[in-house]
Coordinates of C-alpha atoms and ligand atoms in Angstrom, one line a residue:
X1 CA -7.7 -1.5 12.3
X2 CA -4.1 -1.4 11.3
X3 CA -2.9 -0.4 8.2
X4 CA -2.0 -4.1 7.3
X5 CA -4.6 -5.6 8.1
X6 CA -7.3 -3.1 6.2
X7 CA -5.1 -4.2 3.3
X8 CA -4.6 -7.6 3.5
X9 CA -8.2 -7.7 3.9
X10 CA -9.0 -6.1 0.6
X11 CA -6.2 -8.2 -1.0
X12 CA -8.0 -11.5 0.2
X13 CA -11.8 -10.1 -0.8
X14 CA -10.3 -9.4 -4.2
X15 CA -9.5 -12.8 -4.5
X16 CA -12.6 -14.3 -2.7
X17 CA -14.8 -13.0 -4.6
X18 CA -13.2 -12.7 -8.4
X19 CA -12.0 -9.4 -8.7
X20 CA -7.9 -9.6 -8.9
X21 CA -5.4 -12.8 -9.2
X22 CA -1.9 -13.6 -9.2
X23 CA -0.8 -13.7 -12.3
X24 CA 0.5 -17.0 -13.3
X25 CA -0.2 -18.6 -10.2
X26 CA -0.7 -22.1 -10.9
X27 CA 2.9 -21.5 -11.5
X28 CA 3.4 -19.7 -7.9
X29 CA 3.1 -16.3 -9.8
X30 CA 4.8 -13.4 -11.2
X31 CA 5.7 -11.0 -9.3
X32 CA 4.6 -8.0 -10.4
X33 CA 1.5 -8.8 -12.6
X34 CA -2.4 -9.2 -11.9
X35 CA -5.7 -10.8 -13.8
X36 CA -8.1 -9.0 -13.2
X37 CA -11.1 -11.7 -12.8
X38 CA -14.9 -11.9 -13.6
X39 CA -16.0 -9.0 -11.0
X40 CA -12.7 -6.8 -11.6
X41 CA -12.8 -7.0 -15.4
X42 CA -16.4 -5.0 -15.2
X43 CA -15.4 -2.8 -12.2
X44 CA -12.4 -1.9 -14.6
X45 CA -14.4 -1.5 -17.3
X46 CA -16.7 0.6 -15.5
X47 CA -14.1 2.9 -14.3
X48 CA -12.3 3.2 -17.4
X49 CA -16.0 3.9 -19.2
X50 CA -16.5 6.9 -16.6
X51 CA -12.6 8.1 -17.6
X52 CA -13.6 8.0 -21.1
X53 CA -17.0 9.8 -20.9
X54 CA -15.6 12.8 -18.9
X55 CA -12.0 12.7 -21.6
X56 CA -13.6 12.2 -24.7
X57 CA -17.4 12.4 -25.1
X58 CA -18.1 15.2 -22.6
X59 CA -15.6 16.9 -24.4
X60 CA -15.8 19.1 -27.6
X61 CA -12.0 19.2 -28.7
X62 CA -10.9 15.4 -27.7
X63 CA -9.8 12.6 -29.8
X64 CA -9.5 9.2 -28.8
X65 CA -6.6 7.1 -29.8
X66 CA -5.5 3.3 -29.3
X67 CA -2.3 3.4 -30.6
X68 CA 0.1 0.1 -31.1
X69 CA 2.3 -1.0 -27.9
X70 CA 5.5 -1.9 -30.2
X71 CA 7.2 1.4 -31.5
X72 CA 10.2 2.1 -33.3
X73 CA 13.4 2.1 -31.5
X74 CA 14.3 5.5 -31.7
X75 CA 10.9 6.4 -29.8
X76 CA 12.6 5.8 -26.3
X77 CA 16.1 7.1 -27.4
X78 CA 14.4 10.2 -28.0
X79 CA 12.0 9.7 -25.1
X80 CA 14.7 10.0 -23.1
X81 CA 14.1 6.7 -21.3
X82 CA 17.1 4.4 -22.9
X83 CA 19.2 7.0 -21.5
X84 CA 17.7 8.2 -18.2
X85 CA 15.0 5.7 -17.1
X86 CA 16.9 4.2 -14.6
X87 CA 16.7 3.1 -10.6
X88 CA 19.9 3.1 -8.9
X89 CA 19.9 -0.4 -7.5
X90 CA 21.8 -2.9 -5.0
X91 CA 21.9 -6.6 -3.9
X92 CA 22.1 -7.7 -1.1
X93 CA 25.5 -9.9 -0.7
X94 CA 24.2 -12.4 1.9
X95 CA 20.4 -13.2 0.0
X96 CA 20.6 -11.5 -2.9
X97 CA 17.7 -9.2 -2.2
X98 CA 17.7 -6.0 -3.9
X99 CA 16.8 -2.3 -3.1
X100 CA 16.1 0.6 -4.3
X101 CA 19.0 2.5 -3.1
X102 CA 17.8 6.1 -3.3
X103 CA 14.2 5.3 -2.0
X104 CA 16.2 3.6 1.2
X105 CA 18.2 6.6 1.5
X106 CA 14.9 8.9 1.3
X107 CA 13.9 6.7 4.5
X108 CA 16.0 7.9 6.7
X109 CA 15.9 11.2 5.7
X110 CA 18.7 11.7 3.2
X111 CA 17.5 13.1 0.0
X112 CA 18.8 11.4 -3.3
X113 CA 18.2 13.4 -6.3
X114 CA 16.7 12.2 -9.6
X115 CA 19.4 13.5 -11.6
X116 CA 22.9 12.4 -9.5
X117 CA 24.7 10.3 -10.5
X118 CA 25.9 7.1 -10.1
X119 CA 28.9 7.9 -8.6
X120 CA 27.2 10.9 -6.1
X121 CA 24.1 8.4 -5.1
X122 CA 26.9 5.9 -4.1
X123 CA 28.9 8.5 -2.4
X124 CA 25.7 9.2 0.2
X125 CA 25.1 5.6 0.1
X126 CA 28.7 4.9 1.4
X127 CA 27.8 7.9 4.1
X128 CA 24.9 5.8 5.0
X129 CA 25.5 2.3 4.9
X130 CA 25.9 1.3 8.7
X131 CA 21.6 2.7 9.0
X132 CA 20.7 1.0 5.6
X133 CA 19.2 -3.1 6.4
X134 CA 18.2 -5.6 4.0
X135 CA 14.8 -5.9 5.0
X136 CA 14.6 -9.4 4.3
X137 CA 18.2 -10.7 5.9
X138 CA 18.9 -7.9 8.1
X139 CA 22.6 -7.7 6.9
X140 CA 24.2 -4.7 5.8
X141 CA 26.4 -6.1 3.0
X142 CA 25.6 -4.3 0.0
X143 CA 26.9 -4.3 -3.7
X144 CA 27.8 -0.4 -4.4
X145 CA 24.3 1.3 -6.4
X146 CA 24.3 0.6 -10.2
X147 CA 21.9 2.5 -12.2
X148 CA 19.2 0.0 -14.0
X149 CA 17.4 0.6 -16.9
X150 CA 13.5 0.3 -16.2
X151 CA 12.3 -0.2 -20.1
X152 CA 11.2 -4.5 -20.8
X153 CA 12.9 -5.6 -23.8
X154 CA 11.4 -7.6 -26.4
X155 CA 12.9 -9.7 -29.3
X156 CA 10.4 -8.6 -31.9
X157 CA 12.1 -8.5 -35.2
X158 CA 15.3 -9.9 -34.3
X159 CA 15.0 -12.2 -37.3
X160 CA 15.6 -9.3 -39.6
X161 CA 17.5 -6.9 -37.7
X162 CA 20.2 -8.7 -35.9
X163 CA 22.3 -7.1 -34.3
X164 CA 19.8 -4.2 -34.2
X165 CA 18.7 -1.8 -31.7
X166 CA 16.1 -3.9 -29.2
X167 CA 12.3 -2.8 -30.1
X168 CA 11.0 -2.2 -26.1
X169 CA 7.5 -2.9 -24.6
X170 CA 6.0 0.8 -23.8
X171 CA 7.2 2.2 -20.4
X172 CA 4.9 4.7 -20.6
X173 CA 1.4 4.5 -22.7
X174 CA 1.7 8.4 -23.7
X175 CA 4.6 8.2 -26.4
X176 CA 1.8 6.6 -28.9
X177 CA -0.4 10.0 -28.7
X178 CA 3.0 11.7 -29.9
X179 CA 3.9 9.3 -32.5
X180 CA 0.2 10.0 -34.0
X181 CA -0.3 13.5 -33.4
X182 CA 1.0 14.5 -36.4
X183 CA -1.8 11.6 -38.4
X184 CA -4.5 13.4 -35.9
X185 CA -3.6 16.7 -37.5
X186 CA -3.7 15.5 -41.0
X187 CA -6.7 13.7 -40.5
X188 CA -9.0 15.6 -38.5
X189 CA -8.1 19.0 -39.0
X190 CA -8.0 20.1 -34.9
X191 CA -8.7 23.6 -33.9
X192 CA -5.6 24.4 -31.3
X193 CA -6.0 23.9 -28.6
X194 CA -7.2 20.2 -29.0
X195 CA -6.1 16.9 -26.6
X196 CA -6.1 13.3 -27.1
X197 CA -7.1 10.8 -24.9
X198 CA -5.9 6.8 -24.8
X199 CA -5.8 4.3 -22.2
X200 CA -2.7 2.0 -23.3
X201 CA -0.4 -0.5 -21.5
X202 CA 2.8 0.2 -19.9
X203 CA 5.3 -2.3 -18.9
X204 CA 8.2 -1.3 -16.3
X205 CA 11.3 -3.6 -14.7
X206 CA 10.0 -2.0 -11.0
X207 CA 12.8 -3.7 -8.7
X208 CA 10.5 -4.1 -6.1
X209 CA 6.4 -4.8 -7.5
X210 CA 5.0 -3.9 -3.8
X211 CA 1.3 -3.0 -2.5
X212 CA -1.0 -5.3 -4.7
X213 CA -1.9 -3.3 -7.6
X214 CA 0.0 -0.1 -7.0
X215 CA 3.5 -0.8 -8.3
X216 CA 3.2 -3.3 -10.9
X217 CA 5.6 -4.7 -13.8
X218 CA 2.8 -4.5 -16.4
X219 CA -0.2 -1.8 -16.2
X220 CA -2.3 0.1 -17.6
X221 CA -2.5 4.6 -18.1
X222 CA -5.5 6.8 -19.4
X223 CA -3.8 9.5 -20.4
X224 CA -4.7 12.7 -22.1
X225 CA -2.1 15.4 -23.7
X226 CA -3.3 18.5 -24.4
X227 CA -2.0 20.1 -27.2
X228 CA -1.6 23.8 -26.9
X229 CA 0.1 26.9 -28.3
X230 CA 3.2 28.0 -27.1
X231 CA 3.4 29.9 -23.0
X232 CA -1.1 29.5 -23.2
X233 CA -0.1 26.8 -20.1
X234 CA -0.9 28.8 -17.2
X235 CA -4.9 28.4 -17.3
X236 CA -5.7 25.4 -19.3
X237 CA -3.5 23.4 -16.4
X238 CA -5.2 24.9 -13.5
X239 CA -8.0 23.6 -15.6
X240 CA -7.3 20.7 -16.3
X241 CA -6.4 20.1 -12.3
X242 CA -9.8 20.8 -11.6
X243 CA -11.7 18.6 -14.2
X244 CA -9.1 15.4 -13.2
X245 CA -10.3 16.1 -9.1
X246 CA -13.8 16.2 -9.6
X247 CA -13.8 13.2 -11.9
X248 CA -12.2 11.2 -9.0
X249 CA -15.4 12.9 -6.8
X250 CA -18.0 11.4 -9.5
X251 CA -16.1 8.0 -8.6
X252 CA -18.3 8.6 -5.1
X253 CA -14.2 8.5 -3.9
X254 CA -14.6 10.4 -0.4
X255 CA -12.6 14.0 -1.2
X256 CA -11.0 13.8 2.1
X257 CA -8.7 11.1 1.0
X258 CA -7.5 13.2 -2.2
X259 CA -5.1 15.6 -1.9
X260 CA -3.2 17.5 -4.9
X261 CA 0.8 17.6 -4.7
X262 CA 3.3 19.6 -6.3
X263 CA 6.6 17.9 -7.4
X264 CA 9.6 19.8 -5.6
X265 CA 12.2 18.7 -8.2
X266 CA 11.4 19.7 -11.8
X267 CA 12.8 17.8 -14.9
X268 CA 14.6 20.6 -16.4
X269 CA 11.7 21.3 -19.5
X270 CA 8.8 21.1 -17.3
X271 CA 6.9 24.1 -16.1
X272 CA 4.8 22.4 -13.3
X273 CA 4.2 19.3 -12.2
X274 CA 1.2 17.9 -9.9
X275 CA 0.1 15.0 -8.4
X276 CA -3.4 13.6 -7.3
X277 CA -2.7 11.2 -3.9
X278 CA -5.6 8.8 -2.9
X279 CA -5.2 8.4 1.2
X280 CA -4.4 4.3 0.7
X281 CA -4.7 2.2 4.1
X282 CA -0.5 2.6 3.8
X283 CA -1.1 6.5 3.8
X284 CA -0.8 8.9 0.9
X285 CA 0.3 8.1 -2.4
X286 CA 0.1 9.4 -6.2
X287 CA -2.5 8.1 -8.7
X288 CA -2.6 10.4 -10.9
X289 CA 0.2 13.0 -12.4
X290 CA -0.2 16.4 -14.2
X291 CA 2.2 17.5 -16.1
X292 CA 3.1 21.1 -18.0
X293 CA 5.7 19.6 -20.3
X294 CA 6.4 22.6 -22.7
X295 CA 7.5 21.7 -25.8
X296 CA 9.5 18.7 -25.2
X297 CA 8.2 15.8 -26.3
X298 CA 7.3 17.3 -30.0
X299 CA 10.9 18.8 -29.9
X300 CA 12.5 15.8 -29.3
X301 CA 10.0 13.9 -31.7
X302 CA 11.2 15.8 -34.5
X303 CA 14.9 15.9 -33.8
X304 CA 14.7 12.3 -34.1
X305 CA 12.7 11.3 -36.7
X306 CA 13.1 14.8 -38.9
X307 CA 9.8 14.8 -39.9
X308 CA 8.0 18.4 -39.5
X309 CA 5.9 18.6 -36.2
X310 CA 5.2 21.9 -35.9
X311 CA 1.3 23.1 -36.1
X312 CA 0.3 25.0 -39.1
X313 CA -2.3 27.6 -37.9
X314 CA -3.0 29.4 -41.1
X315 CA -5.7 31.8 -39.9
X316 CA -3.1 33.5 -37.8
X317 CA 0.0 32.1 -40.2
X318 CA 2.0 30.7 -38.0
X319 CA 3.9 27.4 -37.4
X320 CA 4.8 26.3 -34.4
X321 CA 5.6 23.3 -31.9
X322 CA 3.2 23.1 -29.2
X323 CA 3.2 22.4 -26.1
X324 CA 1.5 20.2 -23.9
X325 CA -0.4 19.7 -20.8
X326 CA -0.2 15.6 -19.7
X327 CA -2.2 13.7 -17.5
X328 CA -1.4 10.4 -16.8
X329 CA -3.9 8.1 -14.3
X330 CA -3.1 4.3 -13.1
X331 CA -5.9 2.6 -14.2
X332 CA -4.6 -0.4 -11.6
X333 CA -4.2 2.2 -8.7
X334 CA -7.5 4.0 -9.5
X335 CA -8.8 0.6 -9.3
X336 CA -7.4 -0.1 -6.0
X337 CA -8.5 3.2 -4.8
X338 CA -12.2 2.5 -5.5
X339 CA -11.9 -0.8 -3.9
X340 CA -10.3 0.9 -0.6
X341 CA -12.2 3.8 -0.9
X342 CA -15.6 1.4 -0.8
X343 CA -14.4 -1.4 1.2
X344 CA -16.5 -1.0 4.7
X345 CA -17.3 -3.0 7.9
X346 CA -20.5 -2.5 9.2
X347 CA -23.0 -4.2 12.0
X348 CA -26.4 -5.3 10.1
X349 CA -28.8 -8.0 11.5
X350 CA -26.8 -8.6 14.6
X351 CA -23.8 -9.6 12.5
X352 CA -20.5 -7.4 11.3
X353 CA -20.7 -7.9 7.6
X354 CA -18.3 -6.6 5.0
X355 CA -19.9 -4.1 2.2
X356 CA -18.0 -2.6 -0.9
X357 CA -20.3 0.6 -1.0
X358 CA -19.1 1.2 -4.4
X359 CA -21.2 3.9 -6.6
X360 CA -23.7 2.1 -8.6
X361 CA -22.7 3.1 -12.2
X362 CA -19.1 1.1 -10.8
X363 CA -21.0 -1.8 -9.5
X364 CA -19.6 -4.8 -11.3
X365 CA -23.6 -6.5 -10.8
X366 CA -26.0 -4.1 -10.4
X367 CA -28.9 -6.3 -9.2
X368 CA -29.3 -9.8 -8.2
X369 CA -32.3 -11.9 -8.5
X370 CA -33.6 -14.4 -6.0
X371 CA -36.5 -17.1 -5.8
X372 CA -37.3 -16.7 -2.2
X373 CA -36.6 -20.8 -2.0
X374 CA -35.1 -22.5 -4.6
X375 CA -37.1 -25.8 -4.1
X376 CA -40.3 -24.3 -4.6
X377 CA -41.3 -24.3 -8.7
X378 CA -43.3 -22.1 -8.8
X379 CA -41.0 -19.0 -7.3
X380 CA -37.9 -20.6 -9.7
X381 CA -40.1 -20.1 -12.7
X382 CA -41.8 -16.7 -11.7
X383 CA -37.8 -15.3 -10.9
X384 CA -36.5 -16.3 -13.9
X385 CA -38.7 -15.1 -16.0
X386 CA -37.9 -11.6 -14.1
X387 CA -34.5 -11.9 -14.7
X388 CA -34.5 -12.9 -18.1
X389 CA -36.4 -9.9 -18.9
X390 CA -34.1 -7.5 -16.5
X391 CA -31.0 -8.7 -18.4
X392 CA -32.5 -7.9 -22.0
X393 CA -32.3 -4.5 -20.5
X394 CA -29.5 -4.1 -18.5
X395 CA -26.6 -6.8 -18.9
X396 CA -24.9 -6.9 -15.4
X397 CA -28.1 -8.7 -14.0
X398 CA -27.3 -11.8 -11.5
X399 CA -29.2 -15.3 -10.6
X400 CA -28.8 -16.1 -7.2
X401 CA -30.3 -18.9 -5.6
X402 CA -27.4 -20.6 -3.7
X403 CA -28.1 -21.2 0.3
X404 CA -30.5 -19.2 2.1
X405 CA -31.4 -15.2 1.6
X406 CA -29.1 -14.1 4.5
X407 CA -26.0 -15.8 2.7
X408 CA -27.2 -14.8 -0.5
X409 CA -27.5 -10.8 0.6
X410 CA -23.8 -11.1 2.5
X411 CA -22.3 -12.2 -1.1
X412 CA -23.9 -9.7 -2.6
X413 CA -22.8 -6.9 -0.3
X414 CA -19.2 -7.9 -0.6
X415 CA -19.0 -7.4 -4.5
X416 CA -21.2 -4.5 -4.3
X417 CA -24.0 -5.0 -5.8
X418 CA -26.3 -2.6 -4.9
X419 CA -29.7 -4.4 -5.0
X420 CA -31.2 -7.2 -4.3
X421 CA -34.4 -8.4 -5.8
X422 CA -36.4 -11.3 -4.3
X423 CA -39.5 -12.9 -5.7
X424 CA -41.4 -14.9 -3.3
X425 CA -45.7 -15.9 -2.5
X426 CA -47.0 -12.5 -2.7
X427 CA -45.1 -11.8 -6.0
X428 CA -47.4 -15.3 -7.1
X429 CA -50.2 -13.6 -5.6
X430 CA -50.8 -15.1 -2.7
X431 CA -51.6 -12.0 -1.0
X432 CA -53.5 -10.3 -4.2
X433 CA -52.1 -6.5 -3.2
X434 CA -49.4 -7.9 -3.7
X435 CA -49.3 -9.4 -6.8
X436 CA -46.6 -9.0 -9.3
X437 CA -44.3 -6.9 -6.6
X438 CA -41.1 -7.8 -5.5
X439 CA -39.3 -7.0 -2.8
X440 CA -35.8 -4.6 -3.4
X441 CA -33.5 -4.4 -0.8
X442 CA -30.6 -1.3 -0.8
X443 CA -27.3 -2.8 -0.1
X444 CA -26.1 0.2 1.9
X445 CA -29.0 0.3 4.2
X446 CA -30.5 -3.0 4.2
X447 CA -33.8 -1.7 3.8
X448 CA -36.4 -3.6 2.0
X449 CA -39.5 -1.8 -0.2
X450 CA -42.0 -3.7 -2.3
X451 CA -41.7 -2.5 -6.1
X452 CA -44.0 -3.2 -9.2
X453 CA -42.0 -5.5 -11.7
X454 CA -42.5 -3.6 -15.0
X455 CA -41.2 -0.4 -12.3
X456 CA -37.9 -2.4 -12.0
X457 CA -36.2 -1.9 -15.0
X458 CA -36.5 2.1 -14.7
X459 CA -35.7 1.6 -11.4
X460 CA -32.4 0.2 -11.8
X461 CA -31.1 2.7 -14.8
X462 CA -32.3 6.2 -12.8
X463 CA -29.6 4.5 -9.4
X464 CA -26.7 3.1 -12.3
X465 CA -26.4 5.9 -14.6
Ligands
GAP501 N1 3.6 9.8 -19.1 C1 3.8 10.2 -17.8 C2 4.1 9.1 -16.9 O1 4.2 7.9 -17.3 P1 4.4 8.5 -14.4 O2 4.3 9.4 -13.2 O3 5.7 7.7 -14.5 O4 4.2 9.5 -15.6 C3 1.9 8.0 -14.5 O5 3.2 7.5 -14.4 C4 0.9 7.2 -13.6 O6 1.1 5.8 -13.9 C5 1.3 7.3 -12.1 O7 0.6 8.4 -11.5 C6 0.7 6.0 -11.6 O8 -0.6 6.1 -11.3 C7 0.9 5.0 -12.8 N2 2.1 4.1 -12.6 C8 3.4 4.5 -12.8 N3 4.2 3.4 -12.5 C9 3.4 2.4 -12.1 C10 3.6 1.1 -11.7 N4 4.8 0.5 -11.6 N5 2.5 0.3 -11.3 C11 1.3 0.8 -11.4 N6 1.0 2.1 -11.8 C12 2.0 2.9 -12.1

């Protein structure tokens, strides 16, 4: 199947079957921005659950943070992203489109450099112009590149501070574990080396949103920074490289579509710098980055605001700014790698069905119940009562009785649940062996097995946890 086509096929399940929406799009939508719906909120809570079991809980030396999206001004001044954040951009002069000129140049093979400058990516661009198309007119009449600040603006506070410098929605989630690393120190007394771990919001201006939920305006990060003393980088990161791939492999995501990549161009304070790619229907392309930042961020922290970030270690007396190992995950592109990574058609019955094999602790539903028919009063009243008493115990229980068992188990597969639970005469008694059994059927096999009710409960938690 081509590339397209595996995608637009995940695109339209998502919506099908509740997982993502347009934003806004009783309004024709927003480019750029997603809901996530009844079935993607819990396969996103799921995921970001797993993320913070393995960051936090597993973890001895972890804190967790949820830090506030508005910061103070100076935060991206001395982020660096007021002053370098930036896409070199231009329109199109017959429809206005506009591109990414660096990434068009990187098409055909010419390599633009984050840190040229305007006047050296237009200078290639003006090389290159005659093989560069709009690709929605198909003219070649650009505006020269003008660099364009990725950061979202807000007006908060302009009440009281006109005039002021703007106060900007995060454009990356991670700033907030800086701001508060010095109230983590106070308050909790780490032992170095120690990390944080927060999954925040970050909003970007991307000029062109593209590939459903893999470059979006508004989305979310789990990050963690490792805090750690100065030049101890070398083995905590190949560490940390190793814990962040097999937590993508307890995600059941098939390890032949990861691969690790190392950045060829360094910003000039970092050390190293990795990626983890997920092998999307499109091809290869990041999800995840790992980052040996040095001492930067703290540096520039305290430069800025002057208060005193350095790490008192009094056992060996020192003081010191530390450095710090960063990674930084998509929650959105995770997201959209489970879904691809699961999304399957397979012949069962007779019939090609479609089957999101996703690991059962992901599962938005982990079970469904069904009467055999719905009409018959009996089977209603024995099911529900089986149902009622599976939810008391595990939440993410479904009642299904709409249409007939075939269309009931093909909804099912295509949101992933993993079982299927059907009450029907013998479960009444009918045949006396039989009694109080129900029939379970495995999603990824289609096989059926008759299991005791009060075994259904334990059942269920041994496959979801
Ligand atoms: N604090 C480091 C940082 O923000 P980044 O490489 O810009 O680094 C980290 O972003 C991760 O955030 C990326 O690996 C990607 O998964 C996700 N990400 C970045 N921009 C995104 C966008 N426009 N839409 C969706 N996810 C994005």
């Amino acid at each position: 199947m081509a590339a397209q086509d595996v995608m637009e096929k995940i695109v339209s399940l998502a919506k099908r079957r509740g997982f993502v929406y347009q934003g806004s799009e009783i309004y024709g939508g927003l480019a750029g921005v997603y809901d996530f719906g009844p079935r993607g909120v819990e396969l996103l809570n799921n995921i970001k659950k797993s993320w913070w079991k393995a960051n936090v809980y597993d973890k001895e030396n972890y804190y967790g943070l949820d830090s506030g999206m508005f910061k103070h001004p100076k935060v991206w001044e001395a982020s660096g992203h007021v002053g370098g954040f930036a896409d070199p951009l231009a329109e199109c002069r017959n429809c206005q489109h506009r591109i990414r000129v660096d990434k068009e140049l990187a098409n055909i093979g010419v390599a633009a450099d984050e840190k040229m400058s305007e006047e050296q990516i237009n200078e290639l661009f003006d090389q290159n112009r005659d093989k560069i198309k709009c690709p929605v007119c198909g003219k070649k009449d650009f505006t020269p590149a003008m660099a364009f600040n990725l950061l979202v603006k807000s007006n908060l506070g302009d009440f009281t501070s006109e005039g002021g410098e703007p106060v900007y929605l995060p454009g990356e989630a991670c700033q907030g574990i800086y701001l508060d690393y010095k109230n983590i120190v106070d308050t909790m007394q780490p032992k170095m080396p120690f990390g944080v771990a927060q999954i925040g919001k970050a909003f970007r201006n991307e000029i062109s949103p593209r590939n459903f939920l893999f470059r979006t305006r508004e989305f979310e990060q789990a990050d963690t920074q490792l805090f750690i003393r100065p030049n101890e980088n070398k083995e905590a990161y190949e560490a940390i490289k190793q814990d962040r791939w097999n937590w993508y492999l307890s995600l059941g995501i098939n390890e032949k579509k990861l691969r690790f990549k190392q950045h060829e161009n360094l910003v000039f304070y970092a050390k190293d710098a990795w990626d983890i790619e997920y092998e999307f229907p499109s091809g290869f392309d990041e999800v995840e980055g790992i980052h040996d930042r040095t001492d930067y961020d703290l540096s520039q922290h305290q430069k800025f605001s002057g208060s005193d970030l350095r790490y008192n270690d009094q056992e060996k007396g020192e003081k010191f700014i530390p450095w710090i190992l960063e990674t930084s995950m998509g929650m959105g592109r995770v997201f959209l790698a489970v879904l691809c990574d699961a999304y399957q058609e397979d012949e069962m019955d007779g019939e090609t069905r479609v089957v999101l094999r996703l690991a059962p602790h992901l599962a938005p539903i982990k079970a469904a119940v069904f009467p055999l028919l719905k009409n018959k009063p009996e089977l209603v009243e024995k099911a529900r009562e089986i149902y009622t008493n599976l939810k008391k115990e595990i939440p993410q229980i479904m009642w299904d009785d709409n249409g007939n068992i075939g269309k009931r188990y093909r909804r099912q597969d295509e949101i992933g649940t993993p079982y299927c639970i059907t009450i029907d005469f013998d479960t009444l008694g009918e045949n006396p062996e039989q009694k109080d059994t129900v029939t379970v059927r495995d999603r990824d096999t289609g096989e059926q097995s008759r299991m005791p009710v009060s075994e259904l409960a334990a059942f269920l938690k041994s496959k979801i946890q």
